[in-house]
Coordinates of C-alpha atoms in Angstrom, one line a residue:
Chain A
M1 CA -5.6 42.5 -20.0
T2 CA -5.8 39.0 -19.6
Q3 CA -4.3 37.3 -23.1
L4 CA -4.5 33.6 -22.2
G5 CA -7.5 31.5 -22.1
D6 CA -8.0 29.2 -18.5
E7 CA -6.9 26.5 -21.2
I8 CA -3.6 27.6 -21.0
L9 CA -2.9 28.8 -17.5
I10 CA -4.5 25.6 -16.7
A11 CA -1.9 23.7 -18.2
C12 CA 0.7 25.7 -17.3
A13 CA -0.4 25.4 -13.5
D14 CA -0.6 21.4 -14.3
E15 CA 2.7 21.8 -15.6
E16 CA 1.3 20.3 -19.2
L17 CA 3.1 22.7 -21.2
G18 CA 6.8 22.7 -23.1
P19 CA 9.9 24.8 -21.8
E20 CA 8.7 26.8 -25.0
Q21 CA 5.1 27.9 -24.0
I22 CA 6.3 27.8 -20.4
R23 CA 9.0 31.0 -21.3
L24 CA 6.0 32.6 -22.8
V25 CA 2.9 32.1 -20.1
D26 CA 6.0 33.7 -17.9
G27 CA 6.6 36.7 -20.4
I28 CA 2.4 37.4 -20.0
L29 CA 2.1 36.6 -16.0
A30 CA 5.9 38.8 -15.7
R31 CA 3.7 41.8 -16.5
D32 CA -0.4 40.9 -16.3
K33 CA -0.8 41.0 -12.6
P34 CA -4.9 40.0 -13.2
T35 CA -3.5 37.5 -15.8
M36 CA -1.4 36.2 -12.2
A37 CA -4.1 35.7 -10.2
Q38 CA -6.1 34.0 -12.6
Y39 CA -3.1 31.8 -12.4
R40 CA -3.1 31.5 -8.7
Q41 CA -6.5 30.7 -8.9
H42 CA -5.7 28.0 -10.6
I43 CA -3.1 26.3 -8.8
A44 CA -5.1 27.0 -5.8
I45 CA -8.4 24.9 -7.3
G46 CA -5.5 22.5 -8.6
Q47 CA -4.6 21.9 -4.7
A48 CA -7.7 22.4 -3.4
L49 CA -8.9 19.0 -5.4
S50 CA -5.5 17.1 -4.7
G51 CA -6.0 17.3 -0.7
A52 CA -9.7 16.4 -1.2
F53 CA -9.4 13.5 -3.3
S54 CA -6.3 12.3 -0.6
S55 CA -8.7 12.8 2.2
M56 CA -11.7 10.3 -0.2
L57 CA -8.8 8.1 -0.5
E58 CA -7.8 7.8 3.1
A59 CA -11.1 7.2 4.1
G60 CA -11.5 4.5 1.9
A61 CA -8.6 2.7 3.3
K62 CA -10.2 2.9 6.2
Q63 CA -13.5 1.9 5.5
L64 CA -12.3 -1.0 3.5
A65 CA -9.7 -1.8 6.5
A66 CA -13.3 -1.9 8.6
E67 CA -15.1 -4.1 6.7
R68 CA -11.7 -6.6 6.3
L69 CA -11.7 -6.6 9.8
K70 CA -16.0 -7.6 10.2
S71 CA -15.5 -10.4 8.0
A72 CA -12.6 -11.5 9.5
A73 CA -14.0 -11.6 12.9
E74 CA -16.7 -13.1 11.3
A75 CA -14.8 -15.6 10.0
Q76 CA -15.6 -18.7 12.5
P77 CA -11.8 -20.0 13.4
L78 CA -10.6 -23.7 13.3
P79 CA -10.1 -25.3 16.9
V80 CA -6.4 -24.6 17.5
A81 CA -5.9 -28.4 17.9
E82 CA -7.3 -28.8 14.8
Q83 CA -4.8 -26.7 13.0
Q84 CA -1.7 -28.4 14.3
R85 CA -3.0 -31.7 13.4
Q86 CA -3.8 -30.5 9.5
T87 CA -0.5 -28.2 9.6
L88 CA 1.4 -31.2 10.8
S89 CA -0.3 -33.4 8.5
S90 CA 0.8 -31.5 5.7
K91 CA 4.4 -31.5 6.4
K92 CA 5.0 -34.8 7.3
N93 CA 6.7 -35.7 4.5
L94 CA 8.5 -32.9 5.3
I95 CA 9.8 -33.2 8.4
P96 CA 11.9 -35.5 10.1
A97 CA 9.6 -37.2 13.5
I98 CA 11.9 -35.8 16.5
A99 CA 11.5 -32.2 14.8
A100 CA 7.6 -32.8 14.3
G101 CA 7.6 -33.5 18.0
V102 CA 9.3 -30.1 18.8
L103 CA 7.3 -28.6 16.2
L104 CA 4.2 -29.8 18.3
V105 CA 5.3 -28.0 21.4
V106 CA 6.2 -24.7 19.4
F107 CA 3.1 -25.1 17.6
G108 CA 1.1 -25.3 21.0
A109 CA 3.0 -22.1 22.4
A110 CA 2.4 -20.5 19.9
G111 CA -1.0 -21.4 19.7
G112 CA -2.0 -20.4 22.6
Y113 CA 0.5 -17.3 22.2
L114 CA -2.0 -16.4 19.4
A115 CA -5.1 -17.4 21.5
G116 CA -4.3 -16.1 24.5
N117 CA -2.7 -12.7 24.2
R118 CA -5.0 -10.8 21.0
T119 CA -5.6 -8.1 24.1
G120 CA -3.8 -5.0 25.0
R121 CA -1.9 -4.8 20.9
N122 CA -2.6 -1.8 18.3
G123 CA -5.0 -0.1 20.8
A124 CA -7.7 -0.5 22.8
G125 CA -10.1 -4.1 22.0
G126 CA -7.1 -6.2 21.0
D127 CA -6.3 -7.8 17.3
P128 CA -9.9 -8.1 15.3
F129 CA -8.4 -9.7 12.9
A130 CA -7.7 -12.9 14.8
T131 CA -6.2 -15.4 12.9
A132 CA -9.5 -17.3 11.7
N133 CA -8.8 -16.3 8.1
F134 CA -4.8 -16.9 8.3
W135 CA -5.0 -20.5 9.7
N136 CA -7.6 -21.1 6.7
R137 CA -6.9 -24.7 5.6
E138 CA -7.8 -23.6 2.1
Q139 CA -6.0 -20.0 2.8
I140 CA -2.7 -21.2 3.8
R141 CA -2.3 -24.4 1.2
A142 CA -2.8 -20.9 -1.1
E143 CA -0.6 -19.1 0.8
E144 CA 2.0 -21.6 0.5
K145 CA 1.7 -22.4 -3.3
R146 CA 2.5 -18.6 -3.8
T147 CA 5.5 -18.8 -1.3
K148 CA 6.8 -21.7 -2.9
A149 CA 6.6 -20.1 -6.2
L150 CA 8.3 -17.0 -5.5
F151 CA 11.0 -18.9 -3.5
R152 CA 11.7 -20.6 -6.4
A153 CA 11.6 -17.4 -8.4
V154 CA 13.8 -15.8 -7.1
R155 CA 15.7 -18.5 -5.2
E156 CA 20.1 -17.7 -4.8
P157 CA 22.4 -20.5 -2.6
D158 CA 22.6 -18.0 -0.2
I159 CA 18.9 -17.6 0.8
T160 CA 17.3 -21.1 0.3
A161 CA 20.2 -24.1 0.0
A162 CA 22.3 -23.0 2.9
T163 CA 23.6 -24.9 6.1
P164 CA 24.2 -22.7 9.1
R165 CA 27.0 -23.1 10.5
P166 CA 27.6 -25.5 13.0
D167 CA 28.5 -23.7 15.9
K168 CA 25.5 -21.3 15.8
R169 CA 22.9 -24.3 15.6
S170 CA 23.2 -25.2 19.1
V171 CA 20.3 -24.2 21.1
G172 CA 22.5 -22.8 24.2
K173 CA 23.6 -20.0 21.7
W174 CA 20.4 -19.0 20.3
F175 CA 19.3 -17.6 23.8
E176 CA 22.2 -16.5 23.9
R177 CA 22.1 -14.6 20.9
V178 CA 18.8 -13.4 21.8
A179 CA 18.8 -12.7 25.1
L180 CA 22.1 -10.4 24.3
R181 CA 19.9 -8.7 21.8
H182 CA 16.9 -8.2 23.9
Q183 CA 18.8 -7.7 27.7
Q184 CA 16.9 -10.7 28.4
D185 CA 18.3 -13.5 31.0
V186 CA 18.5 -16.1 29.4
P187 CA 16.9 -18.6 31.7
R188 CA 13.6 -16.7 31.6
L189 CA 13.9 -16.4 27.5
F190 CA 13.6 -21.0 28.8
D191 CA 11.0 -20.1 30.8
Q192 CA 9.2 -18.6 27.9
Y193 CA 10.1 -21.0 25.3
E194 CA 8.6 -23.5 27.5
G195 CA 5.4 -22.3 27.8
K196 CA 5.7 -21.0 31.8
S197 CA 4.8 -17.4 30.7
R198 CA 4.3 -15.9 27.5
N199 CA 5.4 -12.5 26.7
P200 CA 3.2 -11.1 23.6
E201 CA 6.5 -9.3 22.1
L202 CA 7.4 -12.3 21.0
A203 CA 6.7 -15.2 18.8
L204 CA 8.5 -19.2 18.9
F205 CA 9.8 -20.8 16.2
Q206 CA 12.0 -24.0 15.1
F207 CA 14.1 -23.5 12.5
S208 CA 15.3 -27.2 11.7
G209 CA 18.7 -28.1 9.3
K210 CA 20.1 -31.0 10.6
G211 CA 19.2 -30.1 14.8
I212 CA 16.7 -28.1 15.9
E213 CA 16.7 -24.9 16.9
P214 CA 14.0 -22.6 19.1
A215 CA 14.4 -18.7 18.3
M216 CA 12.0 -16.1 19.3
I217 CA 11.6 -13.5 16.4
P218 CA 9.5 -9.9 18.2
V219 CA 6.9 -8.7 16.8
L220 CA 7.6 -5.9 14.4
K221 CA 5.8 -3.2 14.8
E222 CA 5.4 -0.3 13.0
D223 CA 2.2 2.5 12.3
D224 CA -0.1 0.9 10.5
L225 CA 0.6 -2.5 11.0
T226 CA -1.3 -5.1 12.4
F227 CA 0.7 -8.9 13.8
V228 CA -2.2 -12.1 12.1
G229 CA 0.1 -14.7 13.1
A230 CA 2.9 -16.4 13.0
S231 CA 3.4 -20.4 11.9
P232 CA 6.4 -21.7 9.8
V233 CA 6.9 -22.3 6.5
R234 CA 9.1 -25.1 4.8
I235 CA 10.9 -24.2 1.5
G236 CA 13.7 -25.4 -0.5
G237 CA 14.7 -28.0 2.9
Q238 CA 15.0 -25.4 4.8
T239 CA 12.6 -23.6 7.3
Y240 CA 11.4 -20.2 7.9
A241 CA 9.5 -18.5 10.2
R242 CA 6.2 -16.6 8.3
L243 CA 5.1 -13.3 10.4
V244 CA 2.2 -12.6 9.1
Y245 CA 0.6 -8.5 9.3
R246 CA -2.1 -6.8 8.0
D247 CA -1.3 -3.1 6.4
I248 CA -4.0 -0.6 7.3
S249 CA -2.6 1.8 5.2
N250 CA -2.9 -0.3 1.9
G251 CA -6.5 -1.8 2.7
A252 CA -4.9 -4.0 5.1
V253 CA -3.6 -6.1 3.1
P254 CA -1.6 -9.2 4.3
V255 CA 1.9 -8.1 4.6
T256 CA 4.3 -11.0 5.2
L257 CA 8.1 -11.7 7.2
Y258 CA 10.1 -14.2 6.1
I259 CA 13.5 -15.0 8.4
G260 CA 15.1 -17.9 7.9
K261 CA 18.4 -19.0 8.3
T262 CA 21.2 -18.3 5.8
R263 CA 25.1 -18.8 6.0
G264 CA 26.3 -15.6 6.5
G265 CA 27.2 -12.8 4.8
T266 CA 25.6 -9.7 3.6
L267 CA 23.0 -9.3 0.8
T268 CA 22.6 -5.9 0.1
L269 CA 18.8 -5.1 -0.4
E270 CA 17.1 -6.3 -3.2
R271 CA 13.8 -5.6 -4.1
G272 CA 11.2 -7.3 -6.9
Y273 CA 7.9 -7.6 -8.3
R274 CA 6.2 -10.9 -8.7
D275 CA 2.7 -12.8 -9.2
N276 CA 1.2 -9.0 -8.4
D277 CA 3.3 -8.9 -5.4
N278 CA 6.4 -6.1 -4.1
Y279 CA 8.9 -8.2 -2.4
V280 CA 12.1 -6.4 -0.9
R281 CA 15.0 -8.9 0.6
W282 CA 17.7 -9.5 1.9
S283 CA 20.8 -11.0 4.3
Q284 CA 22.3 -9.6 7.9
D285 CA 24.1 -12.1 10.6
D286 CA 23.3 -15.0 9.4
Y287 CA 19.6 -14.5 8.6
S288 CA 17.9 -13.8 5.7
Y289 CA 14.5 -11.7 5.1
M290 CA 12.2 -11.5 3.0
L291 CA 9.5 -8.5 3.0
I292 CA 6.0 -9.3 0.2
G293 CA 3.1 -7.8 0.1
A294 CA 1.2 -6.2 -2.9
V295 CA 1.7 -2.6 -1.1
P296 CA 4.1 -0.3 -2.8
H297 CA 8.1 -1.1 -2.4
W298 CA 8.9 2.1 -0.5
R299 CA 6.4 0.6 2.2
L300 CA 7.6 -2.4 2.3
I301 CA 11.3 -0.7 2.5
V302 CA 10.3 2.2 5.7
L303 CA 9.4 -1.9 6.6
S304 CA 12.0 -3.0 6.0
V305 CA 14.2 -0.5 8.0
A306 CA 11.9 -1.6 11.6
V307 CA 13.2 -5.1 10.8
Q308 CA 16.8 -4.2 11.1
R309 CA 15.6 -1.7 13.6
Q310 CA 14.1 -3.8 16.1
L311 CA 14.6 -7.5 14.9
V312 CA 18.0 -7.4 13.4
R313 CA 20.2 -4.7 16.0
Chain B
M1 CA 12.7 22.0 -14.9
T2 CA 11.5 25.7 -15.0
R3 CA 11.4 27.3 -11.8
L4 CA 7.9 27.7 -12.3
Q5 CA 7.6 23.6 -13.2
D6 CA 10.1 23.5 -9.5
Q7 CA 7.3 25.9 -7.2
N8 CA 4.6 23.8 -8.5
R9 CA 6.1 20.7 -7.9
Q10 CA 5.8 20.4 -3.9
A11 CA 7.5 17.2 -3.0
V12 CA 5.9 16.0 -0.3
P13 CA 5.1 12.3 -1.1
E14 CA 2.5 11.3 -1.1
R15 CA 1.4 8.4 0.9
Q16 CA 0.5 5.3 -1.8
Y17 CA -3.0 2.9 -1.5
A18 CA -4.0 -0.5 -2.3
P19 CA -4.7 -0.1 -6.2
E20 CA -8.6 -1.5 -5.4
V21 CA -9.2 1.5 -3.1
A22 CA -8.1 4.0 -5.8
L23 CA -10.5 2.8 -8.2
L24 CA -13.2 2.2 -5.7
R25 CA -12.7 6.7 -5.4
F26 CA -12.5 6.5 -8.5
A27 CA -16.1 4.6 -9.3
L28 CA -17.4 6.4 -6.5
V29 CA -17.0 9.3 -8.2
L30 CA -18.8 8.7 -10.6
A31 CA -21.5 7.0 -9.7
G32 CA -22.1 8.7 -6.6
D33 CA -22.7 5.6 -5.1
D34 CA -21.3 3.4 -2.5
H35 CA -23.3 0.9 -3.4
L36 CA -22.7 1.6 -7.7
A37 CA -19.2 2.1 -7.0
K38 CA -18.8 -1.4 -5.0
R39 CA -20.8 -2.8 -8.2
L40 CA -18.6 -1.3 -10.7
V41 CA -15.3 -2.5 -9.3
Q42 CA -17.1 -6.3 -8.3
L43 CA -17.9 -5.9 -12.6
L44 CA -14.2 -4.7 -12.8
D45 CA -12.9 -8.0 -11.7
Q46 CA -15.4 -10.8 -13.1
K47 CA -14.0 -8.1 -16.7
T48 CA -10.8 -8.4 -15.9
G49 CA -10.5 -11.9 -14.6
K50 CA -7.3 -13.9 -11.9
G51 CA -3.8 -13.7 -13.0
A52 CA -4.9 -10.6 -15.4
G53 CA -2.5 -7.7 -15.6
Q54 CA 0.5 -10.3 -14.6
N55 CA 2.5 -9.6 -17.9
M56 CA 1.5 -5.3 -17.8
S57 CA 4.0 -3.4 -15.6
P58 CA 2.2 -2.0 -11.8
S59 CA 1.9 1.4 -14.1
A60 CA -0.1 -0.5 -17.5
W61 CA -1.8 -2.4 -15.1
Q62 CA -2.9 0.5 -13.2
F63 CA -4.5 2.5 -16.3
F64 CA -6.0 -0.3 -18.4
Q65 CA -8.2 -1.1 -14.7
F66 CA -9.2 2.6 -14.4
K67 CA -9.6 2.3 -18.6
K68 CA -11.9 -0.6 -18.3
L69 CA -14.4 0.9 -15.0
Y70 CA -15.1 3.4 -17.4
D71 CA -16.2 1.9 -19.7
I72 CA -18.2 -0.3 -17.6
W73 CA -19.1 2.7 -16.5
M74 CA -21.0 4.0 -19.3
E75 CA -22.3 1.0 -19.9
E76 CA -24.0 0.2 -17.1
A77 CA -24.6 4.2 -17.0
Q78 CA -26.6 3.7 -19.4
K79 CA -29.2 1.1 -17.4
T80 CA -28.7 2.6 -13.7
P81 CA -31.5 4.5 -12.6
A82 CA -30.2 7.8 -11.3
V83 CA -28.9 8.2 -8.1
E84 CA -29.4 11.2 -5.8
G85 CA -26.2 10.2 -4.1
L86 CA -22.7 11.5 -2.0
F87 CA -22.6 14.8 -4.1
A88 CA -26.7 15.6 -4.1
P89 CA -27.3 18.5 -1.0
G90 CA -28.9 16.9 1.8
H91 CA -26.2 14.4 1.9
E92 CA -23.5 16.1 3.3
N93 CA -22.9 13.3 6.0
E94 CA -22.0 11.1 3.6
A95 CA -19.9 13.2 1.7
I96 CA -18.1 13.7 5.4
Q97 CA -18.0 10.0 6.0
K98 CA -15.8 10.0 2.3
G99 CA -14.0 12.4 3.0
L100 CA -15.0 15.2 1.3
D101 CA -15.4 18.2 2.0
P102 CA -19.3 19.6 1.4
S103 CA -19.2 22.2 -0.4
I104 CA -16.9 20.6 -3.2
A105 CA -18.9 17.4 -3.0
R106 CA -21.5 19.9 -3.6
T107 CA -20.1 21.2 -7.1
L108 CA -18.7 18.5 -7.9
G109 CA -22.6 17.1 -8.0
E110 CA -23.4 20.0 -10.0
L111 CA -20.5 18.5 -12.5
P112 CA -21.6 16.1 -15.5
T113 CA -20.2 12.3 -15.1
L114 CA -17.1 13.8 -17.4
Y115 CA -16.1 16.6 -15.6
R116 CA -15.7 14.6 -12.3
A117 CA -13.7 11.7 -13.6
L118 CA -11.4 14.2 -15.7
L119 CA -11.1 15.7 -12.5
L120 CA -10.5 12.8 -10.0
L121 CA -8.1 11.6 -13.3
I122 CA -5.8 15.0 -13.2
Y123 CA -5.8 16.0 -9.1
G124 CA -6.6 12.3 -8.0
E125 CA -4.5 10.4 -9.5
K126 CA -2.0 12.4 -11.3
F127 CA -2.7 11.5 -14.4
S128 CA -1.0 13.4 -16.8
Y129 CA -3.5 15.1 -20.2
A130 CA -2.5 12.7 -22.7
A131 CA -3.1 9.6 -20.5
T132 CA -6.2 11.1 -19.0
S133 CA -7.7 12.0 -22.6
Q134 CA -6.6 8.4 -23.5
L135 CA -8.9 7.4 -20.9
L136 CA -11.9 9.2 -21.6
N137 CA -11.4 8.9 -24.7
I138 CA -11.8 12.1 -26.3
S139 CA -9.0 14.5 -27.1
V140 CA -6.8 16.7 -25.5
E141 CA -8.4 19.7 -26.3
E142 CA -12.1 18.3 -25.5
L143 CA -10.2 17.9 -22.2
M144 CA -8.6 21.3 -21.8
T145 CA -11.6 23.0 -21.8
A146 CA -13.8 20.2 -19.9
L147 CA -11.6 21.1 -17.6
A148 CA -11.0 24.5 -18.1
A149 CA -15.1 24.9 -17.7
A150 CA -14.7 22.1 -14.7
Q151 CA -12.4 24.6 -13.1
R152 CA -15.4 27.5 -12.9
K153 CA -17.0 25.5 -11.3
F154 CA -14.7 26.4 -8.4
R155 CA -13.8 29.4 -8.3
P156 CA -16.3 30.4 -5.9
E157 CA -15.5 27.4 -3.6
V158 CA -11.5 28.5 -3.5
G159 CA -10.9 31.8 -3.5
V160 CA -7.4 33.7 -4.7
H161 CA -4.8 32.5 -1.0
D162 CA -3.1 34.7 0.2
S163 CA -0.6 32.4 1.6
C164 CA -0.1 30.2 -2.8
P165 CA 3.1 30.3 -3.8
A166 CA 4.0 32.9 -6.1
P167 CA 4.7 31.2 -9.1
L168 CA 7.4 33.4 -10.7
S169 CA 8.8 35.2 -7.1
G170 CA 12.5 34.9 -8.7
I171 CA 12.0 35.2 -11.5
G172 CA 14.9 37.7 -13.7
T173 CA 17.3 36.6 -11.0
T174 CA 20.0 34.5 -10.4
S175 CA 19.7 30.7 -9.8
E176 CA 20.6 30.7 -6.0
V177 CA 17.9 33.4 -5.5
S178 CA 15.5 30.7 -7.5
H179 CA 16.9 27.8 -4.5
D180 CA 15.9 30.7 -1.7
T181 CA 12.2 31.0 -2.9
A182 CA 11.8 27.1 -3.6
R183 CA 13.7 26.3 0.0

């Protein structure tokens, strides 16, 4: 005979009862098979509903991503030359003339890369996000404002005020490092830097401390992560490489990776929350890294592992 | 934690999505219509305003948004004509498109909005009974009664699964046995 109402059995299945009540229910279930069957049925219904709602969430995320893809594709991109002009003029007070000259070269190459290498990545049809939204002038300003505020909030000497060690600053050293890391020939890398061949696996940057340092940073690849665009950004007197992605599993929200030079040493992975965004940051092998976006911390940590696997080691 | 809870809590980490995806799902379950759901979320954005929630923890902000969305729906439902929508018979394709099994969608459609909402909040969002009752402006007792009534509707849809873990296997035995059964 059933001694328990559905309400109690469901609450038990949903883990809503206290220890005392659970002991009571356990005792009844152990000796009452029909009640046990009923209890199992409640668990099955709960699991079926959880599964159904979970699929709904997944479908909703895909739909939202598709809508954002569509609106991004419909947005009118600025001409590349205009992008360069606007970006350079906004930075002219910050970057020495010589750096600006090199930046123009780098932007030319990066712009060419962004414009010319969109296909063949992330499945058929290329990258439909394009760079239209990201390169929009107002969005750049908003992004930079947000970034600066964020860096002010999390500023630490080893992240923003570091001076690269002299022996690490030369261009040759840079190429040696990159070549070693990616098992490529130094001359071939120089060719890529000069724009003679464009490797879709690499984004071009220059870091400016007291000197100019070109860098080629591999584009991070991870499930459900789509590369949007890359640009240098000046924060607290230091240049950072900024790589913007969209996280398809999270409604295609932007996730940004910042890479900057640091004094060396290792900063343990830190995580935090700021302006509705989560972030994780760490420093390793003379570079500081920060991943930030409106995605859960666990996702940022997954991405940070990918960064360490693909970019650092 | 008891063995019972230990076994029920299948330690499968659920994938997490952006908050607005979850809000849209809740709005869709309330309204049953895609267009109306988006409108509800837009209204929520308008009413909460930009920068709101900065001083709240993510979980408190999530709760606030869900509650606000439900309150907006309660207001809107008075002046919005009923829509056939996702849960109505003949809309199976729409349900599939939204990731819902048509039979579950049909059963959800037979339930009052309040019942659909509490099923989503408890089984979709994993809110506690206390939080759900607060969100839906009902007592925990009313919630439990409504939940039992809602689950009764699903009985023909979801039979007893042989593969469903026996919740009490290992009771009265040693903890080693319980570890084995819980994997």
